[in-house]
Coordinates of C-alpha atoms in Angstrom, one line a residue:
X14 CA 0.0 0.2 -0.1
X15 CA 1.3 3.6 -1.2
X16 CA 2.4 5.5 1.9
X17 CA -0.1 8.3 2.5
X18 CA 0.7 11.7 0.8
X19 CA 0.7 14.8 2.6
X20 CA -0.7 17.6 1.1
X21 CA 1.2 21.0 1.5
X22 CA -0.2 23.3 4.4
X23 CA -3.2 25.7 3.1
X24 CA -3.9 29.0 4.7
X25 CA -7.1 29.4 6.7
X26 CA -10.0 31.0 5.5
X27 CA -11.3 32.0 8.7
X28 CA -10.0 32.4 12.4
X29 CA -11.8 32.5 15.6
X30 CA -10.0 34.6 17.7
X31 CA -11.1 34.5 21.3
X32 CA -10.4 37.5 23.8
X33 CA -12.5 36.9 26.7
X34 CA -11.7 39.6 29.1
X35 CA -11.0 42.6 26.9
X36 CA -11.9 43.8 23.7
X37 CA -9.8 45.1 20.6
X38 CA -12.1 48.2 20.8
X39 CA -11.0 49.0 24.0
X40 CA -8.4 52.1 24.7
X41 CA -5.0 50.8 25.4
X42 CA -3.7 52.1 29.0
X43 CA -6.9 51.8 30.9
X44 CA -8.9 48.9 32.7
X45 CA -7.7 45.7 31.7
X46 CA -6.4 47.0 27.9
X47 CA -3.1 46.9 26.9
X48 CA -0.7 45.5 25.1
X49 CA -2.9 42.6 24.1
X50 CA -5.4 44.4 22.8
X51 CA -2.9 46.2 20.4
X52 CA -1.6 42.9 19.4
X53 CA -5.2 41.4 18.3
X54 CA -6.1 44.6 16.3
X55 CA -2.9 44.5 14.3
X56 CA -2.6 40.9 13.6
X57 CA -6.5 40.6 12.8
X58 CA -6.1 43.8 10.3
X59 CA -3.0 42.0 8.6
X60 CA -4.9 38.6 8.4
X61 CA -7.5 40.2 6.8
X62 CA -5.3 42.0 4.3
X63 CA -4.1 38.1 3.2
X64 CA -7.7 37.3 2.8
X65 CA -8.5 35.7 6.1
X66 CA -11.4 36.5 7.7
X67 CA -11.3 37.1 11.4
X68 CA -14.3 36.8 14.2
X69 CA -13.2 38.2 17.4
X70 CA -15.2 36.9 20.4
X71 CA -15.4 39.2 23.4
X72 CA -17.3 39.7 26.4
X73 CA -19.9 42.5 26.4
X74 CA -19.4 44.7 28.9
X75 CA -22.5 47.1 28.3
X76 CA -26.1 46.5 27.3
X77 CA -25.2 49.4 24.9
X78 CA -22.8 47.3 22.6
X79 CA -24.1 45.8 19.3
X80 CA -23.8 42.4 19.1
X81 CA -21.6 42.7 16.1
X82 CA -19.3 45.4 15.2
X83 CA -17.2 45.6 11.8
X84 CA -13.8 46.6 13.4
X85 CA -12.3 46.7 9.8
X86 CA -13.0 45.0 6.4
X87 CA -12.7 41.3 7.1
X88 CA -12.6 41.8 10.9
X89 CA -15.7 41.2 13.0
X90 CA -16.1 41.7 16.5
X91 CA -18.6 39.9 18.4
X92 CA -19.9 40.9 21.7
X93 CA -21.0 37.6 23.6
X94 CA -23.4 38.0 26.7
X95 CA -21.8 36.3 29.8
X96 CA -22.6 37.3 33.2
X97 CA -23.5 40.9 34.4
X98 CA -22.4 43.7 32.1
X99 CA -20.8 46.2 34.4
X100 CA -18.7 45.8 37.4
X101 CA -17.3 42.4 36.7
X102 CA -13.9 42.0 37.6
X103 CA -11.3 40.0 35.8
X104 CA -11.2 37.5 38.6
X105 CA -14.8 36.7 38.6
X106 CA -14.7 35.8 35.0
X107 CA -13.9 32.0 35.4
X108 CA -17.7 31.8 36.6
X109 CA -18.9 32.9 33.2
X110 CA -16.9 30.8 31.0
X111 CA -19.4 28.2 30.7
X112 CA -21.9 31.1 29.5
X113 CA -19.2 32.8 27.2
X114 CA -18.2 29.3 25.8
X115 CA -22.0 28.6 24.9
X116 CA -22.5 31.9 23.1
X117 CA -19.1 31.1 20.8
X118 CA -20.4 27.8 19.8
X119 CA -24.0 29.1 19.4
X120 CA -22.6 31.3 16.8
X121 CA -20.8 28.7 15.0
X122 CA -23.8 26.5 14.8
X123 CA -25.5 28.7 12.6
X124 CA -23.0 27.9 9.9
X125 CA -22.1 25.1 8.1
X126 CA -19.6 22.4 9.4
X127 CA -16.1 23.8 9.1
X128 CA -17.2 27.6 9.2
X129 CA -13.6 28.1 11.5
X130 CA -10.3 26.6 10.3
X131 CA -8.5 27.5 13.6
X132 CA -9.0 29.1 17.0
X133 CA -6.6 31.6 18.2
X134 CA -7.2 32.1 22.1
X135 CA -5.2 35.0 24.2
X136 CA -5.1 35.0 28.0
X137 CA -5.5 32.0 29.9
X138 CA -9.6 32.6 30.2
X139 CA -9.6 32.4 26.4
X140 CA -7.8 29.3 26.1
X141 CA -10.4 27.7 28.2
X142 CA -12.9 28.4 25.8
X143 CA -10.5 27.9 23.0
X144 CA -9.6 24.2 24.0
X145 CA -13.6 23.4 24.2
X146 CA -14.3 25.0 21.1
X147 CA -11.2 23.1 19.5
X148 CA -12.6 19.9 20.1
X149 CA -16.1 20.5 19.2
X150 CA -15.0 21.8 16.0
X151 CA -12.0 19.5 15.3
X152 CA -9.9 22.6 14.4
X153 CA -6.6 23.3 15.7
X154 CA -6.1 25.5 18.9
X155 CA -3.4 28.0 18.8
X156 CA -2.7 29.9 22.3
X157 CA -0.8 33.0 22.9
X158 CA -0.6 33.7 26.7
X159 CA 0.6 37.1 26.9
X160 CA 1.3 36.9 30.7
X161 CA 1.9 33.6 32.8
X162 CA 1.1 33.6 36.4
X163 CA 3.8 31.3 37.8
X164 CA 6.2 34.2 36.4
X165 CA 4.4 37.0 37.6
X166 CA 3.8 35.8 41.0
X167 CA 7.6 35.2 41.1
X168 CA 8.4 39.1 40.5
X169 CA 5.3 40.6 42.3
X170 CA 5.3 44.4 43.1
X171 CA 4.6 45.8 46.6
X172 CA 0.8 46.1 47.0
X173 CA 0.1 43.3 44.0
X174 CA -1.7 40.5 44.9
X175 CA -0.3 36.8 43.6
X176 CA -2.2 35.4 41.0
X177 CA -4.6 32.6 42.3
X178 CA -4.1 28.9 42.1
X179 CA -7.2 28.5 39.7
X180 CA -5.5 30.3 37.1
X181 CA -2.1 28.4 37.5
X182 CA -4.2 25.4 37.0
X183 CA -6.1 26.6 33.9
X184 CA -2.9 27.5 32.4
X185 CA -1.4 24.2 32.7
X186 CA -4.5 22.8 31.2
X187 CA -4.2 25.1 28.1
X188 CA -0.8 24.5 27.6
X189 CA -1.2 20.6 27.7
X190 CA -4.1 21.1 24.9
X191 CA -3.1 23.8 22.3
X192 CA -1.7 22.5 19.2
X193 CA 0.8 25.5 19.2
X194 CA 1.8 27.8 21.7
X195 CA 3.0 31.2 20.7
X196 CA 5.5 33.0 22.8
X197 CA 6.6 36.3 22.2
X198 CA 10.2 35.8 22.9
X199 CA 12.7 32.8 23.8
X200 CA 12.8 33.7 27.4
X201 CA 8.9 33.2 27.2
X202 CA 9.3 29.7 25.4
X203 CA 11.9 28.6 27.9
X204 CA 9.2 29.7 30.9
X205 CA 6.3 27.4 28.9
X206 CA 8.7 24.5 28.8
X207 CA 10.6 24.9 32.3
X208 CA 7.6 26.0 34.3
X209 CA 4.5 24.4 32.6
X210 CA 6.0 21.4 30.7
X211 CA 5.4 22.5 27.3
X212 CA 6.1 20.6 24.3
X213 CA 8.9 22.4 22.6
X214 CA 8.0 21.1 18.9
X215 CA 4.7 23.0 19.5
X216 CA 6.1 25.9 21.0
X217 CA 6.8 28.9 18.7
X218 CA 8.5 32.1 19.2
X219 CA 6.9 34.9 17.4
X220 CA 7.8 38.2 18.2
X221 CA 5.2 41.0 18.1
X222 CA 5.7 43.8 16.0
X223 CA 5.1 47.7 15.8
X224 CA 2.9 50.0 13.2
X225 CA 6.1 51.5 11.5
X226 CA 3.9 53.8 9.4
X227 CA 2.3 55.2 12.4
X228 CA 5.4 55.0 15.0
X229 CA 8.1 56.6 13.1
X230 CA 10.4 59.6 13.5
X231 CA 9.4 63.1 13.1
X232 CA 9.8 66.9 14.2
X233 CA 10.6 66.7 17.9
X234 CA 9.9 70.3 18.3
X235 CA 6.8 70.3 16.2
X236 CA 5.6 67.4 18.6
X237 CA 6.2 69.7 21.5
X238 CA 4.5 72.4 19.9
X239 CA 1.7 70.2 19.6
X240 CA 1.7 69.2 23.1
X241 CA 2.6 72.6 24.8
X242 CA 6.3 71.2 26.0
X243 CA 8.8 73.8 26.0
X244 CA 11.4 73.5 23.5
X245 CA 14.3 73.2 25.9
X246 CA 12.4 70.7 28.4
X247 CA 14.0 67.4 29.5
X248 CA 11.1 65.1 29.0
X249 CA 10.6 61.8 30.4
X250 CA 7.8 59.4 29.3
X251 CA 6.0 56.7 30.9
X252 CA 3.3 55.1 28.9
X253 CA 0.8 52.2 30.5
X254 CA -1.6 51.2 32.9
X255 CA -1.1 52.8 36.5
X256 CA -0.6 49.6 38.6
X257 CA 2.3 48.7 40.7
X258 CA 3.2 45.5 37.9
X259 CA 4.1 48.5 35.6
X260 CA 6.1 50.5 38.3
X261 CA 5.5 54.0 37.4
X262 CA 6.5 55.0 41.1
X263 CA 10.0 54.2 40.0
X264 CA 10.4 56.5 37.3
X265 CA 9.0 59.3 39.7
X266 CA 11.6 58.3 42.4
X267 CA 14.2 58.4 39.9
X268 CA 13.1 61.6 38.4
X269 CA 13.5 63.2 42.1
X270 CA 16.9 61.8 42.5
X271 CA 17.7 63.4 39.3
X272 CA 16.6 66.9 40.5
X273 CA 18.2 66.3 43.9
X274 CA 21.6 65.3 42.3
X275 CA 21.5 68.5 39.8
X276 CA 18.8 71.2 41.3
X277 CA 19.8 73.3 37.9
X278 CA 17.6 70.6 36.0
X279 CA 14.3 71.3 37.9
X280 CA 13.0 73.7 35.7
X281 CA 13.3 72.0 32.6
X282 CA 12.4 68.5 33.7
X283 CA 8.9 67.3 32.5
X284 CA 7.9 63.8 33.5
X285 CA 4.6 62.5 31.4
X286 CA 2.5 59.5 32.8
X287 CA 0.3 58.8 30.2
X288 CA -2.3 56.1 31.4
X289 CA -5.1 55.4 33.7
X290 CA -5.3 53.4 37.0
X291 CA -5.8 49.8 36.4
X292 CA -6.0 46.5 38.5
X293 CA -4.6 46.6 41.9
X294 CA -3.9 50.3 41.3
X295 CA -7.5 51.2 41.1
X296 CA -7.3 50.5 45.2
X297 CA -5.8 53.9 45.5
X298 CA -6.3 55.8 42.2
X299 CA -4.3 58.9 43.3
X300 CA -1.2 57.0 45.0
X301 CA 0.9 58.1 42.2
X302 CA 0.0 61.5 42.4
X303 CA 0.5 61.7 46.0
X304 CA 3.9 60.3 45.6
X305 CA 4.8 63.1 43.3
X306 CA 3.6 65.6 46.0
X307 CA 5.8 63.8 48.6
X308 CA 8.8 63.8 46.5
X309 CA 8.6 67.4 45.8
X310 CA 8.1 67.2 42.0
X311 CA 4.3 67.4 41.8
X312 CA 4.9 70.5 39.5
X313 CA 7.1 68.5 37.4
X314 CA 4.8 65.7 36.4
X315 CA 1.9 65.7 33.8
X316 CA -0.6 63.1 34.3
X317 CA -2.3 62.2 31.0
X318 CA -5.1 59.7 30.1
X319 CA -4.7 57.1 27.6
X320 CA -4.1 58.5 24.3
X321 CA -5.2 57.3 20.6
X322 CA -2.3 56.0 18.5
X323 CA -1.6 59.0 16.5
X324 CA -1.4 61.3 19.6
X325 CA 0.5 58.9 21.6
X326 CA 3.2 58.7 18.6
X327 CA 3.4 62.6 19.4
X328 CA 4.3 61.9 23.1
X329 CA 7.0 59.5 22.0
X330 CA 8.7 61.7 19.5
X331 CA 8.3 64.8 22.1
X332 CA 10.1 62.9 24.9
X333 CA 13.9 62.7 25.3
X334 CA 13.6 59.1 27.0
X335 CA 10.8 56.6 27.3
X336 CA 11.1 54.8 30.6
X337 CA 9.4 51.0 31.3
X338 CA 10.3 50.3 34.7
X339 CA 7.8 47.2 34.9
X340 CA 8.6 44.6 37.3
X341 CA 7.6 41.7 34.5
X342 CA 6.9 42.2 30.8
X343 CA 6.1 39.4 28.5
X344 CA 7.4 42.0 25.7
X345 CA 7.1 45.4 26.0
X346 CA 5.2 46.8 23.0
X347 CA 5.4 50.5 24.7
X348 CA 9.4 50.2 24.5
X349 CA 9.0 49.0 20.6
X350 CA 6.8 52.2 20.0
X351 CA 8.9 54.6 21.3
X352 CA 11.9 53.3 19.7
X353 CA 10.2 53.4 16.2
X354 CA 9.5 57.2 16.8
X355 CA 13.4 57.4 17.3
X356 CA 13.1 57.8 21.3
X357 CA 15.5 55.3 23.1
X358 CA 14.5 53.8 26.1
X359 CA 15.5 53.0 29.8
X360 CA 13.9 49.5 30.7
X361 CA 13.7 46.7 33.2
X362 CA 16.1 44.1 32.5
X363 CA 12.9 41.6 33.0
X364 CA 10.9 39.3 30.8
X365 CA 10.5 40.1 27.1
X366 CA 12.2 43.6 27.3
X367 CA 15.7 42.6 26.8
X368 CA 14.3 41.4 23.5
X369 CA 12.5 44.5 22.7
X370 CA 15.3 46.7 23.8
X371 CA 18.8 46.3 22.5
X372 CA 21.0 47.2 25.5
X373 CA 23.5 50.0 25.1
X374 CA 22.3 50.3 21.2
X375 CA 18.6 51.5 21.3
X376 CA 18.7 52.2 25.2
X377 CA 19.7 51.0 28.5
X378 CA 18.3 47.9 30.5
X379 CA 18.6 48.3 34.3
X380 CA 18.9 45.2 36.2
X381 CA 18.2 46.6 39.7
X382 CA 15.1 48.5 41.2
X383 CA 17.0 51.0 42.9
X384 CA 15.8 54.5 41.8
X385 CA 19.6 55.8 41.6
X386 CA 20.3 53.2 39.3
X387 CA 17.1 54.5 37.1
X388 CA 18.5 57.7 37.5
X389 CA 21.9 57.1 36.4
X390 CA 20.6 55.0 33.5
X391 CA 18.5 58.0 32.3
X392 CA 21.5 60.5 32.6
X393 CA 23.8 58.1 30.4
X394 CA 20.8 58.3 27.7
X395 CA 20.5 61.8 27.8
X396 CA 24.3 61.8 27.1
X397 CA 24.3 59.9 24.1
X398 CA 20.9 60.6 22.7
X399 CA 21.6 61.4 19.2
X400 CA 23.5 57.9 18.9
X401 CA 21.0 55.9 20.8
X402 CA 18.2 57.5 19.2
X403 CA 19.5 56.3 15.7
X404 CA 20.0 52.8 17.3
X405 CA 16.5 52.7 18.5
X406 CA 15.0 53.4 14.9
X407 CA 17.1 50.6 13.6
X408 CA 16.2 48.0 16.4
X409 CA 12.5 48.8 15.9
X410 CA 12.7 48.5 12.1
X411 CA 13.6 44.6 12.6
X412 CA 10.0 44.3 14.1
X413 CA 6.6 44.8 12.0
X414 CA 3.3 43.3 12.4
X415 CA 3.5 41.9 8.6
X416 CA 6.2 39.5 9.8
X417 CA 4.1 38.5 12.9
X418 CA 1.0 38.0 10.8
X419 CA 3.3 35.7 8.3
X420 CA 4.2 33.8 10.9
X421 CA 1.1 33.2 12.4
X422 CA -0.4 32.0 9.4
X423 CA 2.4 29.4 9.0
X424 CA 1.9 28.2 12.2
X425 CA -2.3 27.9 11.7
X426 CA -1.8 26.1 8.5
X427 CA 1.3 23.6 9.8
X428 CA -1.0 22.8 12.6
X429 CA -4.1 22.2 10.7
X430 CA -2.0 19.7 8.3
X431 CA -0.9 18.0 11.5
X432 CA -4.4 17.5 12.9
X433 CA -5.5 16.6 9.3
X434 CA -2.6 13.7 9.0
X435 CA -3.6 12.4 12.3
X436 CA -0.3 13.5 13.8
X437 CA -1.6 15.2 17.2
X438 CA -0.3 12.9 20.1
X439 CA -2.5 12.3 23.2
X440 CA -3.2 15.2 25.2
X441 CA -2.9 13.5 28.5
X442 CA 0.6 12.3 27.3
X443 CA 1.6 15.6 26.8
X444 CA 0.0 17.1 29.8
X445 CA 1.8 14.4 31.9
X446 CA 5.4 14.1 30.1
X447 CA 8.5 14.9 31.8
X448 CA 9.8 18.6 31.6
X449 CA 12.5 19.1 28.5
X450 CA 15.0 21.5 28.0
X451 CA 14.0 24.3 25.6
X452 CA 16.3 23.5 22.9
X453 CA 14.5 22.5 19.7
X454 CA 11.7 25.2 20.5
X455 CA 11.2 26.6 17.0
X456 CA 11.9 30.5 16.0
X457 CA 9.4 31.5 13.6
X458 CA 11.3 34.1 12.1

C-alpha cells in the first residue's frame, strides 16, 4: 500500500479569535486593555489583508454594545453576553466561562460545519474557551498566553496580589491542550517549557511587531509645540496602565533623584505619565499623584489619560527618553513604539524587554530596582541621545506586524495539516510528560 501523501499546508480561510476579558475596541492604557489589545487589533487587520476573515469573540461589558461590530474590513468583533455587563472584575470571569463558551459555540452552529479553520485564544481565560471549541469543531487551537501566573508571582510588586491557584491550573490545562503555543520571546518559550511542561516542538517564538507607518521618527520640536512642551525641556515619558506591576512610581523616584543631584534641572524637567489606574492600582487611584507631592516634584509631573495612537506617537516623539520600569513584561510593546519614533528607552531587564530593547544600542536595560540606578541610566541615555536614537530606529525597524502575521499564518497552516494527518499526540501524554529543555523550540522568524 503506497504511503499516504501529505498535501502542502493551506492557509486558513477564517479564524476564530477569542479574547474573553478585553475587547480590541477598548482603548489601551486603562482597565484591562493594554498590549494584548494592540496585538489582536494589528494581527487581525493584517490577516484580513491576506484574505483571512477574523471573528473576535469578546465579552459584552455594556448593554449598549451592538452584538456585532465591523472593526475593519474582514475583521468582526462579536460581543458575547456572559454575566452582568458592568462591574465584573477579571478575577470573577472564570465563573462566566460556561456562558461565554455557549455563546461562541452557538454562533458557529449557525453556519455549515467547518466554518472556522482555526481557533486562536489570547490569555488563559480565552484558552479555556478555545480548548472546548477546538474539540467541538475539530480544528487546531493556537494559544498566546501574553502573561503567565507563575512568572508574575515570582516577581510581584509591593501591593500586588499573587495570581490565584485556579489560574495556574487553568494555564497548565491550556498548555497541555493547545496545538501550538505562541511565545513572544525565547525567554517566554523557556518559561512555558520549564514551568508548564510545554512541548518544545509545538512552542513557537513569534515576536510581536510595531506599526512602522504610525510610529515613526518626526519633528521633535513640532511634536513639543503640539503638546505644549517647552523646546528646551528634558522630557521623560511613561506609557501604560497605572498599577504596581508597571512601576511608574520608580520613574517618579528616579526623577526626584535627578533633581536632587542636579537642582538646575528642576525648571527644565517634565515627567509625562500617560495612562489610567488599572488592576490593583484602582484601590488607590491617586497614589501616584500623592507620591509626586511627597517627592517634591508634583509641579514637574503631567498626568495624562490614555491617548489615541496618532496622539501617542506625538508623546513619544516629544520625549527625550521613554522609561519602562515594569516588574515583568512578556514583551513590552511600549518600548518598541517609542524606539520606532526615534526615542531611546530605559527599561527593566526583565521578561521580554531585553528583546524589545537592544541594550547599549537603542537604550539601556537596568537590572536593579534602585531609583538611583534608573536615574543614572536616564542620565547616560541623555548624554548619548543622538546615537541611541539612531539605534532605536534601526532596532524597531526589525519588527513589523506583517512578519508577525506571516509567522502566525504558517503556524495555523502547519497545525491544521498536522491535525488532518492524524499526527496530534495524545493530550494526556503531553500534559503528563516530563519537562524537557527548551532546545528545539522553533523560532518562527
